[in-house]
Amino acid sequence: MSKRPAMVVYDSGDMDIVVARITTQEYTTGTDYKIKNWHTCGLIMPSYVRLSKLATIEKNHVLKKLAVLGDNELEDIRVILKSMLKLSG
């Protein structure tokens, strides 16, 4: 398994987590999120969360925490995920 940055999207409390890829490559799909405050949240370059690239991985594959997104950005990501997965509420 290659090492790459990811955002934890869901942690059910067991041995696995659902993650979305983080990349510096700009994409223009409706399911990618440009991190607005990348410089203040701990990232070193402008980055994008690829919400269409979800994966389930074991928690022991996580090496370290790179950044913490603010509440406004997390809410923006929730809106995209709800739309993408066609969830109501």
Short mmCIF file of N, CA and C in Angstrom, two decimals:
data_model
loop_
_atom_site.label_atom_id
_atom_site.label_comp_id
_atom_site.label_asym_id
_atom_site.label_seq_id
_atom_site.Cartn_x
_atom_site.Cartn_y
_atom_site.Cartn_z
N MET A 1 0.85 -1.18 0.00
CA MET A 1 0.00 0.00 0.00
C MET A 1 0.90 1.24 0.00
N SER A 2 0.64 2.15 -0.92
CA SER A 2 1.46 3.36 -0.99
C SER A 2 1.00 4.37 0.07
N LYS A 3 1.93 5.20 0.50
CA LYS A 3 1.64 6.24 1.48
C LYS A 3 1.12 7.47 0.75
N ARG A 4 -0.01 7.98 1.23
CA ARG A 4 -0.52 9.22 0.66
C ARG A 4 -1.43 9.89 1.68
N PRO A 5 -1.54 11.22 1.63
CA PRO A 5 -2.40 11.91 2.59
C PRO A 5 -3.87 11.62 2.31
N ALA A 6 -4.64 11.59 3.40
CA ALA A 6 -6.07 11.32 3.29
C ALA A 6 -6.80 12.01 4.43
N MET A 7 -8.08 12.25 4.21
CA MET A 7 -8.94 12.82 5.24
C MET A 7 -9.83 11.71 5.78
N VAL A 8 -9.92 11.60 7.10
CA VAL A 8 -10.82 10.63 7.70
C VAL A 8 -12.24 11.16 7.52
N VAL A 9 -13.06 10.39 6.82
CA VAL A 9 -14.44 10.77 6.55
C VAL A 9 -15.37 10.14 7.57
N TYR A 10 -15.04 8.92 8.02
CA TYR A 10 -15.90 8.21 8.97
C TYR A 10 -15.07 7.26 9.81
N ASP A 11 -15.32 7.29 11.11
CA ASP A 11 -14.69 6.36 12.04
C ASP A 11 -15.79 5.76 12.89
N SER A 12 -16.08 4.48 12.66
CA SER A 12 -17.16 3.82 13.39
C SER A 12 -16.72 3.31 14.75
N GLY A 13 -15.43 3.43 15.04
CA GLY A 13 -14.93 2.99 16.34
C GLY A 13 -14.32 1.60 16.32
N ASP A 14 -14.36 0.93 15.17
CA ASP A 14 -13.73 -0.39 15.10
C ASP A 14 -12.32 -0.24 14.52
N MET A 15 -11.81 -1.24 13.87
CA MET A 15 -10.44 -1.25 13.38
C MET A 15 -10.25 -0.51 12.05
N ASP A 16 -11.35 -0.13 11.40
CA ASP A 16 -11.28 0.49 10.08
C ASP A 16 -11.79 1.93 10.10
N ILE A 17 -11.35 2.71 9.12
CA ILE A 17 -11.85 4.06 8.90
C ILE A 17 -12.09 4.24 7.40
N VAL A 18 -12.99 5.16 7.08
CA VAL A 18 -13.22 5.53 5.69
C VAL A 18 -12.48 6.84 5.45
N VAL A 19 -11.69 6.87 4.39
CA VAL A 19 -10.88 8.06 4.09
C VAL A 19 -11.14 8.53 2.66
N ALA A 20 -10.84 9.80 2.43
CA ALA A 20 -10.86 10.39 1.08
C ALA A 20 -9.46 10.90 0.79
N ARG A 21 -9.03 10.71 -0.44
CA ARG A 21 -7.69 11.16 -0.85
C ARG A 21 -7.53 12.67 -0.73
N ILE A 22 -6.34 13.09 -0.37
CA ILE A 22 -5.96 14.50 -0.44
C ILE A 22 -4.84 14.61 -1.45
N THR A 23 -4.95 15.58 -2.35
CA THR A 23 -3.96 15.74 -3.41
C THR A 23 -3.69 17.22 -3.65
N THR A 24 -2.55 17.52 -4.23
CA THR A 24 -2.25 18.89 -4.64
C THR A 24 -2.69 19.13 -6.08
N GLN A 25 -3.09 18.07 -6.76
CA GLN A 25 -3.54 18.15 -8.16
C GLN A 25 -4.95 18.72 -8.21
N GLU A 26 -5.16 19.79 -8.96
CA GLU A 26 -6.47 20.40 -9.06
C GLU A 26 -7.37 19.60 -9.99
N TYR A 27 -8.59 19.33 -9.52
CA TYR A 27 -9.61 18.67 -10.33
C TYR A 27 -10.84 19.56 -10.33
N THR A 28 -11.65 19.45 -11.34
CA THR A 28 -12.81 20.33 -11.46
C THR A 28 -14.12 19.56 -11.44
N THR A 29 -14.18 18.50 -10.68
CA THR A 29 -15.45 17.78 -10.56
C THR A 29 -16.23 18.37 -9.40
N GLY A 30 -17.51 18.07 -9.36
CA GLY A 30 -18.35 18.57 -8.28
C GLY A 30 -18.14 17.84 -6.97
N THR A 31 -17.30 16.82 -6.98
CA THR A 31 -17.08 16.04 -5.76
C THR A 31 -15.70 16.26 -5.16
N ASP A 32 -14.97 17.22 -5.68
CA ASP A 32 -13.67 17.56 -5.12
C ASP A 32 -13.79 18.87 -4.35
N TYR A 33 -13.09 18.95 -3.23
CA TYR A 33 -13.17 20.14 -2.39
C TYR A 33 -11.80 20.78 -2.27
N LYS A 34 -11.72 22.05 -2.62
CA LYS A 34 -10.47 22.80 -2.48
C LYS A 34 -10.38 23.30 -1.03
N ILE A 35 -9.35 22.88 -0.33
CA ILE A 35 -9.16 23.29 1.06
C ILE A 35 -8.77 24.77 1.07
N LYS A 36 -9.65 25.59 1.63
CA LYS A 36 -9.45 27.04 1.59
C LYS A 36 -8.31 27.49 2.52
N ASN A 37 -8.29 26.97 3.71
CA ASN A 37 -7.32 27.39 4.72
C ASN A 37 -6.18 26.39 4.87
N TRP A 38 -5.66 25.91 3.75
CA TRP A 38 -4.62 24.87 3.78
C TRP A 38 -3.40 25.32 4.57
N HIS A 39 -3.05 26.59 4.48
CA HIS A 39 -1.84 27.09 5.14
C HIS A 39 -2.00 27.20 6.65
N THR A 40 -3.22 27.40 7.15
CA THR A 40 -3.42 27.52 8.60
C THR A 40 -3.82 26.21 9.26
N CYS A 41 -4.24 25.22 8.48
CA CYS A 41 -4.68 23.95 9.08
C CYS A 41 -3.54 22.94 9.20
N GLY A 42 -2.37 23.26 8.62
CA GLY A 42 -1.23 22.37 8.78
C GLY A 42 -0.67 21.78 7.50
N LEU A 43 -1.30 22.07 6.36
CA LEU A 43 -0.79 21.56 5.08
C LEU A 43 0.28 22.50 4.54
N ILE A 44 1.17 21.98 3.72
CA ILE A 44 2.27 22.81 3.21
C ILE A 44 2.05 23.31 1.78
N MET A 45 1.00 22.81 1.13
CA MET A 45 0.70 23.23 -0.25
C MET A 45 -0.82 23.29 -0.43
N PRO A 46 -1.31 24.10 -1.38
CA PRO A 46 -2.74 24.08 -1.69
C PRO A 46 -3.17 22.64 -2.01
N SER A 47 -4.30 22.23 -1.43
CA SER A 47 -4.70 20.82 -1.54
C SER A 47 -6.19 20.68 -1.77
N TYR A 48 -6.56 19.51 -2.28
CA TYR A 48 -7.94 19.18 -2.61
C TYR A 48 -8.29 17.84 -1.98
N VAL A 49 -9.53 17.74 -1.46
CA VAL A 49 -10.04 16.47 -0.96
C VAL A 49 -10.82 15.84 -2.10
N ARG A 50 -10.43 14.65 -2.52
CA ARG A 50 -11.10 13.94 -3.62
C ARG A 50 -12.20 13.06 -3.02
N LEU A 51 -13.37 13.63 -2.82
CA LEU A 51 -14.45 12.92 -2.15
C LEU A 51 -15.00 11.76 -2.97
N SER A 52 -14.73 11.74 -4.25
CA SER A 52 -15.15 10.60 -5.08
C SER A 52 -14.17 9.44 -4.95
N LYS A 53 -13.08 9.63 -4.24
CA LYS A 53 -12.06 8.60 -4.05
C LYS A 53 -12.05 8.14 -2.60
N LEU A 54 -13.12 7.47 -2.18
CA LEU A 54 -13.23 6.96 -0.82
C LEU A 54 -12.63 5.56 -0.73
N ALA A 55 -12.06 5.26 0.42
CA ALA A 55 -11.49 3.93 0.65
C ALA A 55 -11.66 3.58 2.12
N THR A 56 -11.79 2.30 2.40
CA THR A 56 -11.78 1.81 3.77
C THR A 56 -10.41 1.22 4.03
N ILE A 57 -9.77 1.70 5.10
CA ILE A 57 -8.44 1.20 5.45
C ILE A 57 -8.41 0.86 6.94
N GLU A 58 -7.44 0.06 7.32
CA GLU A 58 -7.24 -0.24 8.73
C GLU A 58 -6.58 0.96 9.40
N LYS A 59 -7.00 1.25 10.63
CA LYS A 59 -6.45 2.40 11.35
C LYS A 59 -4.94 2.31 11.52
N ASN A 60 -4.42 1.10 11.61
CA ASN A 60 -2.97 0.97 11.83
C ASN A 60 -2.16 1.38 10.61
N HIS A 61 -2.81 1.69 9.49
CA HIS A 61 -2.11 2.21 8.31
C HIS A 61 -1.89 3.72 8.39
N VAL A 62 -2.57 4.37 9.34
CA VAL A 62 -2.40 5.82 9.52
C VAL A 62 -1.08 6.06 10.24
N LEU A 63 -0.22 6.86 9.63
CA LEU A 63 1.10 7.13 10.20
C LEU A 63 1.10 8.33 11.14
N LYS A 64 0.41 9.40 10.75
CA LYS A 64 0.36 10.59 11.60
C LYS A 64 -0.74 11.53 11.12
N LYS A 65 -1.10 12.47 11.99
CA LYS A 65 -2.07 13.50 11.63
C LYS A 65 -1.31 14.66 11.00
N LEU A 66 -1.72 15.04 9.79
CA LEU A 66 -1.05 16.13 9.07
C LEU A 66 -1.71 17.48 9.27
N ALA A 67 -3.03 17.49 9.41
CA ALA A 67 -3.76 18.75 9.45
C ALA A 67 -5.10 18.55 10.14
N VAL A 68 -5.69 19.67 10.55
CA VAL A 68 -7.04 19.66 11.13
C VAL A 68 -7.84 20.74 10.41
N LEU A 69 -8.91 20.33 9.75
CA LEU A 69 -9.76 21.28 9.04
C LEU A 69 -10.72 21.97 10.01
N GLY A 70 -11.05 23.22 9.71
CA GLY A 70 -11.99 23.97 10.53
C GLY A 70 -13.43 23.53 10.32
N ASP A 71 -14.30 23.97 11.22
CA ASP A 71 -15.71 23.58 11.17
C ASP A 71 -16.39 23.99 9.86
N ASN A 72 -16.08 25.19 9.35
CA ASN A 72 -16.72 25.64 8.10
C ASN A 72 -16.34 24.74 6.94
N GLU A 73 -15.07 24.35 6.87
CA GLU A 73 -14.64 23.48 5.78
C GLU A 73 -15.25 22.09 5.93
N LEU A 74 -15.33 21.60 7.16
CA LEU A 74 -15.95 20.29 7.38
C LEU A 74 -17.41 20.30 6.97
N GLU A 75 -18.11 21.39 7.25
CA GLU A 75 -19.52 21.50 6.84
C GLU A 75 -19.64 21.52 5.32
N ASP A 76 -18.76 22.25 4.64
CA ASP A 76 -18.77 22.26 3.17
C ASP A 76 -18.57 20.85 2.62
N ILE A 77 -17.68 20.09 3.24
CA ILE A 77 -17.41 18.72 2.81
C ILE A 77 -18.61 17.83 3.07
N ARG A 78 -19.27 18.01 4.23
CA ARG A 78 -20.49 17.24 4.54
C ARG A 78 -21.56 17.46 3.46
N VAL A 79 -21.72 18.70 3.04
CA VAL A 79 -22.73 19.03 2.01
C VAL A 79 -22.41 18.29 0.71
N ILE A 80 -21.16 18.30 0.31
CA ILE A 80 -20.77 17.60 -0.93
C ILE A 80 -21.01 16.10 -0.79
N LEU A 81 -20.62 15.52 0.35
CA LEU A 81 -20.82 14.08 0.56
C LEU A 81 -22.30 13.72 0.54
N LYS A 82 -23.14 14.52 1.21
CA LYS A 82 -24.58 14.24 1.23
C LYS A 82 -25.15 14.27 -0.18
N SER A 83 -24.74 15.25 -0.96
CA SER A 83 -25.22 15.35 -2.34
C SER A 83 -24.71 14.19 -3.18
N MET A 84 -23.44 13.89 -3.03
CA MET A 84 -22.81 12.83 -3.81
C MET A 84 -23.45 11.47 -3.52
N LEU A 85 -23.74 11.22 -2.24
CA LEU A 85 -24.31 9.94 -1.83
C LEU A 85 -25.83 9.95 -1.83
N LYS A 86 -26.40 11.09 -2.23
CA LYS A 86 -27.85 11.27 -2.31
C LYS A 86 -28.53 10.99 -0.97
N LEU A 87 -27.97 11.58 0.09
CA LEU A 87 -28.52 11.44 1.44
C LEU A 87 -29.40 12.64 1.75
N SER A 88 -30.46 12.42 2.52
CA SER A 88 -31.32 13.54 2.93
C SER A 88 -30.98 13.92 4.36
N GLY A 89 -31.43 15.10 4.75
CA GLY A 89 -31.23 15.56 6.13
C GLY A 89 -30.08 16.38 6.27
#
